[in-house]
PDB file of C-alpha atoms and ligand atoms in Angstrom:
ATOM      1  CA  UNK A  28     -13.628 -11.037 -45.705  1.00  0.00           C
ATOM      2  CA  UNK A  29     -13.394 -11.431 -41.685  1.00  0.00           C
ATOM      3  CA  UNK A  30     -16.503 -10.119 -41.466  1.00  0.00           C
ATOM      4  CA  UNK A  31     -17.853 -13.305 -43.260  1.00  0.00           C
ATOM      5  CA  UNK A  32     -16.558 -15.914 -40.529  1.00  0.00           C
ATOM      6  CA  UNK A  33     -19.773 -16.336 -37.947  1.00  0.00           C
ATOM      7  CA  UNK A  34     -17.918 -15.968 -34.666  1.00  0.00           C
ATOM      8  CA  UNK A  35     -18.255 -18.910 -32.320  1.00  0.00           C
ATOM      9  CA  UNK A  36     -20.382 -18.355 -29.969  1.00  0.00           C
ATOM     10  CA  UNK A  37     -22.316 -15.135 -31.307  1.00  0.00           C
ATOM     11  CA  UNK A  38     -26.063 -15.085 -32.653  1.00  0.00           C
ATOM     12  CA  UNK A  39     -26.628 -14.908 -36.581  1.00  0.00           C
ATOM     13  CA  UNK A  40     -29.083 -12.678 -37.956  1.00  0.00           C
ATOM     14  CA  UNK A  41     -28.994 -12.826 -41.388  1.00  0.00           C
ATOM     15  CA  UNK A  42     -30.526  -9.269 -41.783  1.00  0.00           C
ATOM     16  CA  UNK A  43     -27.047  -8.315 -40.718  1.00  0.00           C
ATOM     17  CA  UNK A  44     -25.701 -10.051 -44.002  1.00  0.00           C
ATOM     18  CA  UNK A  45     -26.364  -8.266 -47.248  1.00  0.00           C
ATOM     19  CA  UNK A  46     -26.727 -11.088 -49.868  1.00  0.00           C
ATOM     20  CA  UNK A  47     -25.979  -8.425 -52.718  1.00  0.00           C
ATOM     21  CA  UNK A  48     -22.430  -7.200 -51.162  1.00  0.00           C
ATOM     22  CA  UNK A  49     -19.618  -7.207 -53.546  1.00  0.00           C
ATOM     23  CA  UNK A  50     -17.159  -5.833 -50.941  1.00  0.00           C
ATOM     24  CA  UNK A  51     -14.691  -3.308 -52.674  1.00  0.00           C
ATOM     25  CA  UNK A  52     -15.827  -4.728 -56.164  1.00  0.00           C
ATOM     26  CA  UNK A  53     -17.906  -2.981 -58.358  1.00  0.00           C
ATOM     27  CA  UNK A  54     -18.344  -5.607 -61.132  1.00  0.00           C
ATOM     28  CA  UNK A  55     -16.924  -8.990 -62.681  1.00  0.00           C
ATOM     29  CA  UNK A  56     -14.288  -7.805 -64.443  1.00  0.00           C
ATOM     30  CA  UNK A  57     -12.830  -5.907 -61.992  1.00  0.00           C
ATOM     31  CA  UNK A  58     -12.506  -9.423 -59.644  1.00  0.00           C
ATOM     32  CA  UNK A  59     -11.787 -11.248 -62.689  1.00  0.00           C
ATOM     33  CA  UNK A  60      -7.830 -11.028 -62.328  1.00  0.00           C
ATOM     34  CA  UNK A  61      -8.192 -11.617 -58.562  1.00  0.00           C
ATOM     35  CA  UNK A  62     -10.019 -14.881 -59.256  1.00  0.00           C
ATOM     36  CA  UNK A  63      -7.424 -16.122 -61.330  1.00  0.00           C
ATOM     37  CA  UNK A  64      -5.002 -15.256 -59.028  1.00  0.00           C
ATOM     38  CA  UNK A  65      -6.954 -17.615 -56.446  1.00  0.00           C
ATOM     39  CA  UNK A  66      -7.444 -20.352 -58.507  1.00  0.00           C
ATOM     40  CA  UNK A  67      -3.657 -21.094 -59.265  1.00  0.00           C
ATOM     41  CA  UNK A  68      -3.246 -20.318 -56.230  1.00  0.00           C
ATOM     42  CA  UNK A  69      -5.874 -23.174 -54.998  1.00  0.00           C
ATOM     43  CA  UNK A  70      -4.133 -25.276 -57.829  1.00  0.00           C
ATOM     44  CA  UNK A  71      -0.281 -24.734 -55.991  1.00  0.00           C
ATOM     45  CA  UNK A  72      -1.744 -25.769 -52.616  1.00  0.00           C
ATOM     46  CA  UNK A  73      -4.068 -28.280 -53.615  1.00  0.00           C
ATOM     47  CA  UNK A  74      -1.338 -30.321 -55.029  1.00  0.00           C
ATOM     48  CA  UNK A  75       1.182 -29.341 -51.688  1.00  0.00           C
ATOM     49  CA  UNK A  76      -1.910 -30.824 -49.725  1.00  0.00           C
ATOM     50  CA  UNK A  77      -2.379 -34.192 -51.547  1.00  0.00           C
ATOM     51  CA  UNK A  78       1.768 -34.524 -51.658  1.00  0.00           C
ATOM     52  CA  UNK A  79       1.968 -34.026 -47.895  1.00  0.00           C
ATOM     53  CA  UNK A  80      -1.379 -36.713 -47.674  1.00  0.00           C
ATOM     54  CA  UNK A  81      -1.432 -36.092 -43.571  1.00  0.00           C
ATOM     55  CA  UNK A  82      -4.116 -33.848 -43.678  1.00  0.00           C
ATOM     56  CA  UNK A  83      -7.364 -33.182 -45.420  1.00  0.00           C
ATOM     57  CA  UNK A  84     -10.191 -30.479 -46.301  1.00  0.00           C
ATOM     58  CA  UNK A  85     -13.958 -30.663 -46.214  1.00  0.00           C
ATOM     59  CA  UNK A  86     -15.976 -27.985 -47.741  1.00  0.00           C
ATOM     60  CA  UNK A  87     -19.464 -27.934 -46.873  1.00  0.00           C
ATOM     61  CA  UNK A  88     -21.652 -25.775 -49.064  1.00  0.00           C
ATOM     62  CA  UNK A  89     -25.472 -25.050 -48.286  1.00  0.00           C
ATOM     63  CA  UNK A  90     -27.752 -22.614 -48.942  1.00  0.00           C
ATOM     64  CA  UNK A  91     -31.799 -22.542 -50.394  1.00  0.00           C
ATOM     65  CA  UNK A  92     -32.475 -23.960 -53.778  1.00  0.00           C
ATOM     66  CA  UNK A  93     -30.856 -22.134 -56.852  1.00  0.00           C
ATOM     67  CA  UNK A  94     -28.190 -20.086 -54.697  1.00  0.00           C
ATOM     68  CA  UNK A  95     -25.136 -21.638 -56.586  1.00  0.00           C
ATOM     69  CA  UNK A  96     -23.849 -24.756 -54.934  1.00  0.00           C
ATOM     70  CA  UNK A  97     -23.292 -25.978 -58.221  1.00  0.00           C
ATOM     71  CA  UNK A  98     -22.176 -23.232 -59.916  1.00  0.00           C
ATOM     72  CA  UNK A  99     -19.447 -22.704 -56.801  1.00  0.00           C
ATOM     73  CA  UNK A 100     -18.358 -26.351 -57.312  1.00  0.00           C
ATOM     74  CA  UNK A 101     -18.029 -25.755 -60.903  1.00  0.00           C
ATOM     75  CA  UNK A 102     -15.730 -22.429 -61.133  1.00  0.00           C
ATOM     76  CA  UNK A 103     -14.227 -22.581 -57.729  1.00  0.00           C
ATOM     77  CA  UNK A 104     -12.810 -26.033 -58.326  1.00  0.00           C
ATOM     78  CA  UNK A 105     -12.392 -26.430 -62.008  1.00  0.00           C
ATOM     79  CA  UNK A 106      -8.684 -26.009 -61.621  1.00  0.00           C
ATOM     80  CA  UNK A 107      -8.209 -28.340 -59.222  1.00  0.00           C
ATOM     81  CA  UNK A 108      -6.649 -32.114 -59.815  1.00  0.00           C
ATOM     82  CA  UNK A 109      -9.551 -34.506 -60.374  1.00  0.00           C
ATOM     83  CA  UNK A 110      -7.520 -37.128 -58.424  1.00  0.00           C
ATOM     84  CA  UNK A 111      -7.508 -35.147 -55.371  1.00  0.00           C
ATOM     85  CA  UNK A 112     -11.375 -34.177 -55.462  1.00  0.00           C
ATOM     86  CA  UNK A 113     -14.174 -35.953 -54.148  1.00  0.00           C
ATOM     87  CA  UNK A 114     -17.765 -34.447 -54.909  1.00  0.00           C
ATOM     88  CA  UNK A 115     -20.819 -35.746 -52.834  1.00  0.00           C
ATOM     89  CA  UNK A 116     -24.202 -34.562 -53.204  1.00  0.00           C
ATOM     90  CA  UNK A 117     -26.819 -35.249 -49.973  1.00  0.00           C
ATOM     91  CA  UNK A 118     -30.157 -35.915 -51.155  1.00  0.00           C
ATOM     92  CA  UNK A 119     -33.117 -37.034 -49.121  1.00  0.00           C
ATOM     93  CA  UNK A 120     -32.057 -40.265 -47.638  1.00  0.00           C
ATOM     94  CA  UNK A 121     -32.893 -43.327 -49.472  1.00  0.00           C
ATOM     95  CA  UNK A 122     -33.710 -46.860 -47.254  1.00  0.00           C
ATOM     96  CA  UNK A 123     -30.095 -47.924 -46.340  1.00  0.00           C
ATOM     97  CA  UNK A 124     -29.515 -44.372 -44.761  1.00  0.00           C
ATOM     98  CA  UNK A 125     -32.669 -43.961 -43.305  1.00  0.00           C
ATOM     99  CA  UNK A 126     -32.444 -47.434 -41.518  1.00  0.00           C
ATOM    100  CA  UNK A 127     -29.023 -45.963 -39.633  1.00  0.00           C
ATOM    101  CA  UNK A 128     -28.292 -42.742 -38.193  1.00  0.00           C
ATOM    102  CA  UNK A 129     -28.108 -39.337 -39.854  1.00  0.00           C
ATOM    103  CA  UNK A 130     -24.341 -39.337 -39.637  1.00  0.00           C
ATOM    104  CA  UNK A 131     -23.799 -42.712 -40.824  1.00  0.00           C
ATOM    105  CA  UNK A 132     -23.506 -41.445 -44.952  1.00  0.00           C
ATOM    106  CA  UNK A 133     -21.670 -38.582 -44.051  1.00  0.00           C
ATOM    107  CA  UNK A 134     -18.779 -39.979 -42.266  1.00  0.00           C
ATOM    108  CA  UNK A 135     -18.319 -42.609 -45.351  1.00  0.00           C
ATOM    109  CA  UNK A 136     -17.465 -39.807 -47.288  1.00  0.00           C
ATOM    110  CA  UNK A 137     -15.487 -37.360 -45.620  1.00  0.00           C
ATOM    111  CA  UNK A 138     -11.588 -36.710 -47.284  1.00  0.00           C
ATOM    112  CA  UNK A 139      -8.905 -39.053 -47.163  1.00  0.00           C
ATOM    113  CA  UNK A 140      -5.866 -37.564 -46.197  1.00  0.00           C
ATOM    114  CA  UNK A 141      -4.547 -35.261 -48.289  1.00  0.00           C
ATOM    115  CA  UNK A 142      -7.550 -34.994 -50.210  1.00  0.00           C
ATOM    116  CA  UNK A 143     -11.026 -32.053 -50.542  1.00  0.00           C
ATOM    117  CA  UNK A 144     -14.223 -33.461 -50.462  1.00  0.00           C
ATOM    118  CA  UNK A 145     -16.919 -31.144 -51.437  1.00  0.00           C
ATOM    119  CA  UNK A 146     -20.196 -31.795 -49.663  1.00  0.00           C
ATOM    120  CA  UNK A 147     -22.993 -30.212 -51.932  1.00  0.00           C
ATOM    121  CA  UNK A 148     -25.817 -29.994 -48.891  1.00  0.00           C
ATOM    122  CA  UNK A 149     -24.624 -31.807 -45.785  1.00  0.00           C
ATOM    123  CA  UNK A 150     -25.479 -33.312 -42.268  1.00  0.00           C
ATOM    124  CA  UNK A 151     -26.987 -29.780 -41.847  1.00  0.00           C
ATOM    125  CA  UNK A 152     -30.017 -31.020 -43.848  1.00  0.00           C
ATOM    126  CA  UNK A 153     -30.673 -33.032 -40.308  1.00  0.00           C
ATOM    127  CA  UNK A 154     -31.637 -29.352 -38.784  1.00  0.00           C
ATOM    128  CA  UNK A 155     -32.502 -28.245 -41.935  1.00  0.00           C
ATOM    129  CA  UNK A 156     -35.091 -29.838 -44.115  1.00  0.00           C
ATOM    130  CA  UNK A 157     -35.567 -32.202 -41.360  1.00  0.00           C
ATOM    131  CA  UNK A 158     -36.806 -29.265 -39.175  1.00  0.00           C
ATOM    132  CA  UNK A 159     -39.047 -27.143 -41.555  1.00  0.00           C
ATOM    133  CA  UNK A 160     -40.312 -30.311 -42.379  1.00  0.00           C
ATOM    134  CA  UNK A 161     -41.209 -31.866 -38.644  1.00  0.00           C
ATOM    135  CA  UNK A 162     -39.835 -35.048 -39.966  1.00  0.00           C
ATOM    136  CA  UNK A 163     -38.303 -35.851 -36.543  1.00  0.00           C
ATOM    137  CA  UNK A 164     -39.356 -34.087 -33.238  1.00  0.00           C
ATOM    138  CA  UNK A 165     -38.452 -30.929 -32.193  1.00  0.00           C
ATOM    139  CA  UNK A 166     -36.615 -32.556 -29.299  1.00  0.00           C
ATOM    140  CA  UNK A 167     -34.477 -34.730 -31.148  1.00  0.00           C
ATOM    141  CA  UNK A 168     -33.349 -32.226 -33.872  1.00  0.00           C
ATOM    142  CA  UNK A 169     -32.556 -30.075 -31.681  1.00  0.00           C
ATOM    143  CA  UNK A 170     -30.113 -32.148 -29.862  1.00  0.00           C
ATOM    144  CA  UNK A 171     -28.402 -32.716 -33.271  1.00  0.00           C
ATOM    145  CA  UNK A 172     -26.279 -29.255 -33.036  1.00  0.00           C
ATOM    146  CA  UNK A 173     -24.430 -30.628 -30.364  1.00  0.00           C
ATOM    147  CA  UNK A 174     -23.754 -33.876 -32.013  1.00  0.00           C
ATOM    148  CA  UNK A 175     -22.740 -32.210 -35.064  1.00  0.00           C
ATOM    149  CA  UNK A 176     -20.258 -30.098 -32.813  1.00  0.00           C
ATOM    150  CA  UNK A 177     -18.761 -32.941 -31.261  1.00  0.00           C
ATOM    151  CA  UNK A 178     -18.661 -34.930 -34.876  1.00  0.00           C
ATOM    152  CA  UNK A 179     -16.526 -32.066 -36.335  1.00  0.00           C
ATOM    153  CA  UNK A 180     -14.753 -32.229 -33.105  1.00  0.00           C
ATOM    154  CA  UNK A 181     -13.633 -36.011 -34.326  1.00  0.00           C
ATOM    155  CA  UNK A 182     -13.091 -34.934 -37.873  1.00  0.00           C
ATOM    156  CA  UNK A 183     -10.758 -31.642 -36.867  1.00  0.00           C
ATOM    157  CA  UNK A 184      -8.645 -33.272 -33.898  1.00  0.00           C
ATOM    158  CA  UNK A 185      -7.993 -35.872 -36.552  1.00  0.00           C
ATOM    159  CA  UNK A 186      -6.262 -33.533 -39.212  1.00  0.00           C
ATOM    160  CA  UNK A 187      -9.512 -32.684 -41.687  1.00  0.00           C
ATOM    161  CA  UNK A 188      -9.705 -28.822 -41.805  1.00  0.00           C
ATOM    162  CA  UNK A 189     -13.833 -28.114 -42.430  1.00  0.00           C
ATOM    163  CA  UNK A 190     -14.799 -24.866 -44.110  1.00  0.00           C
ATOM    164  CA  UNK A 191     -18.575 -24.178 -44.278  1.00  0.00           C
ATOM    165  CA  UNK A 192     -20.070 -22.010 -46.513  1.00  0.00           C
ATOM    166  CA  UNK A 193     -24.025 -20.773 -46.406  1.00  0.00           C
ATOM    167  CA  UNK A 194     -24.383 -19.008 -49.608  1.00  0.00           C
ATOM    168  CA  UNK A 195     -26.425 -16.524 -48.934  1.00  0.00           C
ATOM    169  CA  UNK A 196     -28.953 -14.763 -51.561  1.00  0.00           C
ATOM    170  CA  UNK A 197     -32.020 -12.838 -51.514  1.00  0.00           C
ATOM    171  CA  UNK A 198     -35.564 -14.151 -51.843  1.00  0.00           C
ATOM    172  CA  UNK A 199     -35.584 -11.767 -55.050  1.00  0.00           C
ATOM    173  CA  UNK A 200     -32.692 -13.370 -56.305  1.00  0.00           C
ATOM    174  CA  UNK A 201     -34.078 -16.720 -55.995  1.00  0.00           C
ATOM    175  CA  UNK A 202     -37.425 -15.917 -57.531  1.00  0.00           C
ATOM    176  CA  UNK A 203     -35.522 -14.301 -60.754  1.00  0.00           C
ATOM    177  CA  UNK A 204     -33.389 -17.454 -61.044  1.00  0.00           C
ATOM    178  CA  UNK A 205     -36.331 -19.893 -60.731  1.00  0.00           C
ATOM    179  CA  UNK A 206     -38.109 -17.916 -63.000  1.00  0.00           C
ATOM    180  CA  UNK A 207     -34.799 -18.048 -65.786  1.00  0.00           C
ATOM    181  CA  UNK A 208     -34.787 -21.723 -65.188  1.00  0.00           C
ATOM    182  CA  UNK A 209     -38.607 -22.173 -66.671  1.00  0.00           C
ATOM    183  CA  UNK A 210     -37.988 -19.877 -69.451  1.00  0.00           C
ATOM    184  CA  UNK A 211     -34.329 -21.041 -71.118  1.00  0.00           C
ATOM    185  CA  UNK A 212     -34.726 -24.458 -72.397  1.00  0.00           C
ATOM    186  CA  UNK A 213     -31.011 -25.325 -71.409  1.00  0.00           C
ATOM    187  CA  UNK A 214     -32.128 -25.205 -68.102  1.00  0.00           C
ATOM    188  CA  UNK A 215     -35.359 -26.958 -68.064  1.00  0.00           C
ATOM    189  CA  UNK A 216     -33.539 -29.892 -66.578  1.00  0.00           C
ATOM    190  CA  UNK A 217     -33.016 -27.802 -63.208  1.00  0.00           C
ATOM    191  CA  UNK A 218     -36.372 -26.914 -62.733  1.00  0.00           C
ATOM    192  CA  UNK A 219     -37.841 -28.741 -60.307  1.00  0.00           C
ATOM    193  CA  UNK A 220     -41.830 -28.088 -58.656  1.00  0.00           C
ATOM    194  CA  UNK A 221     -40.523 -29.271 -55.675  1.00  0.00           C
ATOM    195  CA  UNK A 222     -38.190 -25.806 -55.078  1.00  0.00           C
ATOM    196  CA  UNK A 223     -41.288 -23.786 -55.780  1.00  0.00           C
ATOM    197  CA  UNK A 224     -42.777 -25.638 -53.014  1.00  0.00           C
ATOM    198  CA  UNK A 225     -39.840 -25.219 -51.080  1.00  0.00           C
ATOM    199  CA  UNK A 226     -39.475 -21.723 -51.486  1.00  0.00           C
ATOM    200  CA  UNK A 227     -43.210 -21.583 -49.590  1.00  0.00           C
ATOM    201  CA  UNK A 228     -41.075 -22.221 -46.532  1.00  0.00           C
ATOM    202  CA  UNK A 229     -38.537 -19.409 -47.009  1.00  0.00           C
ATOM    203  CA  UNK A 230     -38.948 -17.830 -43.313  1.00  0.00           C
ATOM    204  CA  UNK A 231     -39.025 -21.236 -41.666  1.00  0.00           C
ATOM    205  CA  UNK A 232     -35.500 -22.292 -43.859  1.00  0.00           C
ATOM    206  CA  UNK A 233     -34.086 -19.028 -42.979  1.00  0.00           C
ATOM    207  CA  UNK A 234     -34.978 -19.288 -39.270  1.00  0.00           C
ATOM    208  CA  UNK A 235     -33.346 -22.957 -39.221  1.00  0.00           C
ATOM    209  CA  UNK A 236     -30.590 -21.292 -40.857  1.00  0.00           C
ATOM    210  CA  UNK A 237     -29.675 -18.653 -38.619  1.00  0.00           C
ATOM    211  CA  UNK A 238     -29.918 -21.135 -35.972  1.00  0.00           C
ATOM    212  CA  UNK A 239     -27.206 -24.379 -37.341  1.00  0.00           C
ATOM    213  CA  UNK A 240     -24.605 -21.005 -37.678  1.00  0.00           C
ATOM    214  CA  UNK A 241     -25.362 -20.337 -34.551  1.00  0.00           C
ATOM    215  CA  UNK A 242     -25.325 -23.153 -33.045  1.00  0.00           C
ATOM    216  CA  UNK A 243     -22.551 -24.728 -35.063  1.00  0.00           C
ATOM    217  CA  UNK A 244     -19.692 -22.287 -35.812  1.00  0.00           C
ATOM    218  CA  UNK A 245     -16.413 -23.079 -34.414  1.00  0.00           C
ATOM    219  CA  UNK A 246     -13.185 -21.726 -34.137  1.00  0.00           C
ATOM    220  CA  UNK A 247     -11.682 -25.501 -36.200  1.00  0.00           C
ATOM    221  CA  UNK A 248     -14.890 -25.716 -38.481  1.00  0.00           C
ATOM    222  CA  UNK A 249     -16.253 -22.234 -39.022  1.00  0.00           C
ATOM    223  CA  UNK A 250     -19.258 -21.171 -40.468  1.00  0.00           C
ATOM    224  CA  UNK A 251     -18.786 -18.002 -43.560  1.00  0.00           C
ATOM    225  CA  UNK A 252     -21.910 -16.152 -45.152  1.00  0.00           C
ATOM    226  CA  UNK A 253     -21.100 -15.580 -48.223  1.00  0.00           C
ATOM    227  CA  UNK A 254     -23.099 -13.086 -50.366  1.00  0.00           C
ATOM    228  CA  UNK A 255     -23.960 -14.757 -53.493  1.00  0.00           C
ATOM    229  CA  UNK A 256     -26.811 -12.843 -55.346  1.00  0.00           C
ATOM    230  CA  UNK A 257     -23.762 -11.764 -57.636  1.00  0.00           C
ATOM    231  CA  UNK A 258     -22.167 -15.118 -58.493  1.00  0.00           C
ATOM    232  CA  UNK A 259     -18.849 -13.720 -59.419  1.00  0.00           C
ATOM    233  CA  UNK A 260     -18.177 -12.352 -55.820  1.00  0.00           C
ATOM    234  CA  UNK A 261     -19.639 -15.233 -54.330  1.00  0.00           C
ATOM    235  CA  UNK A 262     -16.783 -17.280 -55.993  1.00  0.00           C
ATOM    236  CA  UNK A 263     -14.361 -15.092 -55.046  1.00  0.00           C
ATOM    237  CA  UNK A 264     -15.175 -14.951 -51.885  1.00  0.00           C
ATOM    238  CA  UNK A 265     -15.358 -18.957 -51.590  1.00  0.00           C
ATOM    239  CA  UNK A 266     -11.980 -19.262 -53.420  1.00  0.00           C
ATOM    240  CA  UNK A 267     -10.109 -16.581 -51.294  1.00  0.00           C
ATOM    241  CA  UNK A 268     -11.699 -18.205 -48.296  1.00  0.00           C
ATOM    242  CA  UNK A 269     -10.233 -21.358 -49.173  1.00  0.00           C
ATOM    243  CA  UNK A 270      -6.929 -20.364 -50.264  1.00  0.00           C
ATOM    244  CA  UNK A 271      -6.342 -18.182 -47.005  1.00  0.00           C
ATOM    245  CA  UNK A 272      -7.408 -21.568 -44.813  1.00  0.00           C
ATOM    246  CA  UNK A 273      -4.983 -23.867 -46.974  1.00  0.00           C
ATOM    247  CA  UNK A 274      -1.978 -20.962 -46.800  1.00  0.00           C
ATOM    248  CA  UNK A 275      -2.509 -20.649 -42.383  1.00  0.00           C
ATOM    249  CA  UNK A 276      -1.773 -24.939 -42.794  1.00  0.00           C
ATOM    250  CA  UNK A 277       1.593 -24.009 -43.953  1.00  0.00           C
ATOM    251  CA  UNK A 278       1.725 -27.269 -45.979  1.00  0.00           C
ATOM    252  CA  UNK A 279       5.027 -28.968 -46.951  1.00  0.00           C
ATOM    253  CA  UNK A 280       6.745 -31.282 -49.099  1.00  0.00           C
ATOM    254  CA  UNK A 281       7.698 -34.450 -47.452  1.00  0.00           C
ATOM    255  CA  UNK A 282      11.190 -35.311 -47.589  1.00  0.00           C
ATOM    256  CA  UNK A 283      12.330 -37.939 -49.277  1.00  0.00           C
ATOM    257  CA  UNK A 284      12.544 -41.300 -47.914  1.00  0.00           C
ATOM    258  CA  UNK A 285      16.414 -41.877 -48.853  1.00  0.00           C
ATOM    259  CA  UNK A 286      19.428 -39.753 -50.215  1.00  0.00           C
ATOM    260  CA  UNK A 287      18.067 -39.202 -53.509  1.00  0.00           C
ATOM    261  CA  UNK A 288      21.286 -37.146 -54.359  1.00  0.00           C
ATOM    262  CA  UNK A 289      23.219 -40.833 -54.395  1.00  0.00           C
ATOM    263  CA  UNK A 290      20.628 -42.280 -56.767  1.00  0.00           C
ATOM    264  CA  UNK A 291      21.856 -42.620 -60.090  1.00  0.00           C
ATOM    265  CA  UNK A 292      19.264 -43.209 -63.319  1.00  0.00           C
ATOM    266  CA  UNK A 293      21.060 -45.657 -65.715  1.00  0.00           C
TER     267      UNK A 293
HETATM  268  P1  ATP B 301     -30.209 -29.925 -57.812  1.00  0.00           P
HETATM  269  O1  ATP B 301     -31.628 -29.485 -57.674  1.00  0.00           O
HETATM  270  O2  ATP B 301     -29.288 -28.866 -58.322  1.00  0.00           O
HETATM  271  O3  ATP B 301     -30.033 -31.243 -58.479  1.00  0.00           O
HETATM  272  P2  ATP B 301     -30.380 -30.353 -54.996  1.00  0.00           P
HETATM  273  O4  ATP B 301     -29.325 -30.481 -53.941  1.00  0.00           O
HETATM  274  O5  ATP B 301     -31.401 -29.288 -54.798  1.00  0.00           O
HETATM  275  O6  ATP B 301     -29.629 -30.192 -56.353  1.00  0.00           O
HETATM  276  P3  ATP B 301     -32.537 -32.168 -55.117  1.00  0.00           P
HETATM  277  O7  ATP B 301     -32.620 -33.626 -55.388  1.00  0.00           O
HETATM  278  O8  ATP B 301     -33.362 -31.194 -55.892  1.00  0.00           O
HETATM  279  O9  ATP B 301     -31.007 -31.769 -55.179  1.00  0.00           O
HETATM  280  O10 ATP B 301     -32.860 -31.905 -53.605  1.00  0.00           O
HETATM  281  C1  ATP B 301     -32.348 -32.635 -52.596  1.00  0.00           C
HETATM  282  C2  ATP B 301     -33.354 -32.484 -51.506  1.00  0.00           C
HETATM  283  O11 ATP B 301     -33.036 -33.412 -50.494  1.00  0.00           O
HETATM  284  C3  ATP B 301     -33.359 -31.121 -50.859  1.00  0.00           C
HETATM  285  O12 ATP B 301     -34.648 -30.588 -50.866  1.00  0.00           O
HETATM  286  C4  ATP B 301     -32.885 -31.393 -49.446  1.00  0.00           C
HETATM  287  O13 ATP B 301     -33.471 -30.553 -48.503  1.00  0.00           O
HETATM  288  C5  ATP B 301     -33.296 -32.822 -49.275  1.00  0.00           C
HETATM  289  N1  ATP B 301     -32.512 -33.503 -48.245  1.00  0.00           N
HETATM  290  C6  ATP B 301     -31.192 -33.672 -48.177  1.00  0.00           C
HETATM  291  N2  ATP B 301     -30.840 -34.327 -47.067  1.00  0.00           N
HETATM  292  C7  ATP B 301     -31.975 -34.584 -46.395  1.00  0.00           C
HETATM  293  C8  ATP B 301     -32.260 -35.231 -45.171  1.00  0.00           C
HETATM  294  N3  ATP B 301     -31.291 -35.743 -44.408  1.00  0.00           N
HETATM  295  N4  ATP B 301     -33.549 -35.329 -44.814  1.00  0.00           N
HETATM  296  C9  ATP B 301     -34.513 -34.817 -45.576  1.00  0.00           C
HETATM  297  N5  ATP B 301     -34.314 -34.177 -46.726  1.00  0.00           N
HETATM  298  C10 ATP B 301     -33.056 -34.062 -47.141  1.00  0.00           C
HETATM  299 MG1   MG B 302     -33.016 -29.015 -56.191  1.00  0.00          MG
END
């Protein structure tokens, strides 16, 4: 899984990341007890994480249209306490957000303490969208990977552990699950002309890609590739991602604020 974690510092090419890899897997059911095992694992520290309430996790999860983000959120966090959870999705900005600046929305929502918040697409959609679509100049957007650096900067020195996932699949992959979402009726509802349209811009997406995990992977919030043509191992590998970050926190109890051994229930 190591090999997931874009090094600070180092140039992504995504050619060097097979969206298809299943790692030492060969199908579902072979991961399927391995899941489980994460997920009451994630359960366990979850709830250590919201007792302790000094620290806090942000999980951002991107990737092109269809790849899973909602799947991921779905069966990677199912388990988890609904108190604990926050879920934000980042659309295209309506007139409150656009009249401040690109970071404004996102700060509002990142974790209390001792809280996840999920963040399905993020302030990566600033060098993302923003830049296949020339909505700002090149100038400016490109200045935002530094700002971005120095935002997570604030968010890490101040106790939120960020995790950032690019879920990574295959223009194939995408095509085949487009096509399944015109020709199932239960999924009607996610089809959407405008990810046809998007897909158009496939090598200018994966381009900006390649570039925010360059640009944007550090040591305190790193950047993981995670294959997700197979949607099993892809929420493995989230899970196990997230339960190795939570574990290295080495979360604890608090004590209790008085002698609780003199406390008698009458
Ligand atoms: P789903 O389709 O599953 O509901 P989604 O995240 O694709 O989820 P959409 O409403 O289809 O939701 O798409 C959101 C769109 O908003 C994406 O195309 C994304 O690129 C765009 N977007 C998000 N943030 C920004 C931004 N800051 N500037 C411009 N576009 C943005
Ligand atoms: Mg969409």
């Amino acid at each position: 899984m190591k090999g997931l974690r874009v090094k600070p510092g180092t140039k992504v090419s995504l050619d060097d990341y097979d969206p298809a890899d299943t790692g030492r897997y060969r199908s579902a059911e072979e991961a399927a007890d391995k899941l489980r095992e994460h997920l009451d694992e994630l359960d366990r520290l979850q709830n250590l994480l919201y007792a302790e309430g000094r620290r806090a996790l942000l999980i951002v999860l991107q990737g092109m249209d269809a790849s899973g983000k909602d799947g991921t959120i779905r069966h990677v966090m199912s388990g988890l306490n609904p108190q604990g959870v926050t879920v934000t999705p980042f659309k295209v900005p309506n007139d409150e957000e656009r009249a401040h600046d690109y970071l404004w929305r996102v700060h509002k929502v990142t974790p209390r303490y001792g809280q996840i918040a999920i963040f399905n697409r993020s302030h990566y959609e600033d060098v993302l969208a923003v830049r296949v679509h020339d909505l700002v100049p090149r100038k400016v957007w490109k200045n935002r990977y530094k700002q971005i650096n120095f935002f997570e900067r604030i968010l890490t020195e101040n106790e939120v552990v960020i995790l950032k996932f690019f879920l990574h699949i295959s223009r194939d992959e995408q095509k085949r699950r487009l096509e399944e979402r015109l020709r199932d009726p239960k999924r009607h509802w996610k089809f959407s002309q405008k990810d046809v349209e998007e897909r158009r811009h496939w090598a200018a997406y994966r381009k900006a890609y390649e570039d925010a995990l360059s640009e944007c992977s550090s040591k305190r919030a790193p950047w993981y590739v995670v294959p997700a043509d197979h949607k099993w191992y892809r929420n493995l590998v989230v899970a196990e991602t997230i339960v190795e970050v939570l574990r290295g926190l080495d979360l604890k109890y608090p004590e209790p604020a008085e002698d609780l051994s003199q406390i008698v229930i009458d």
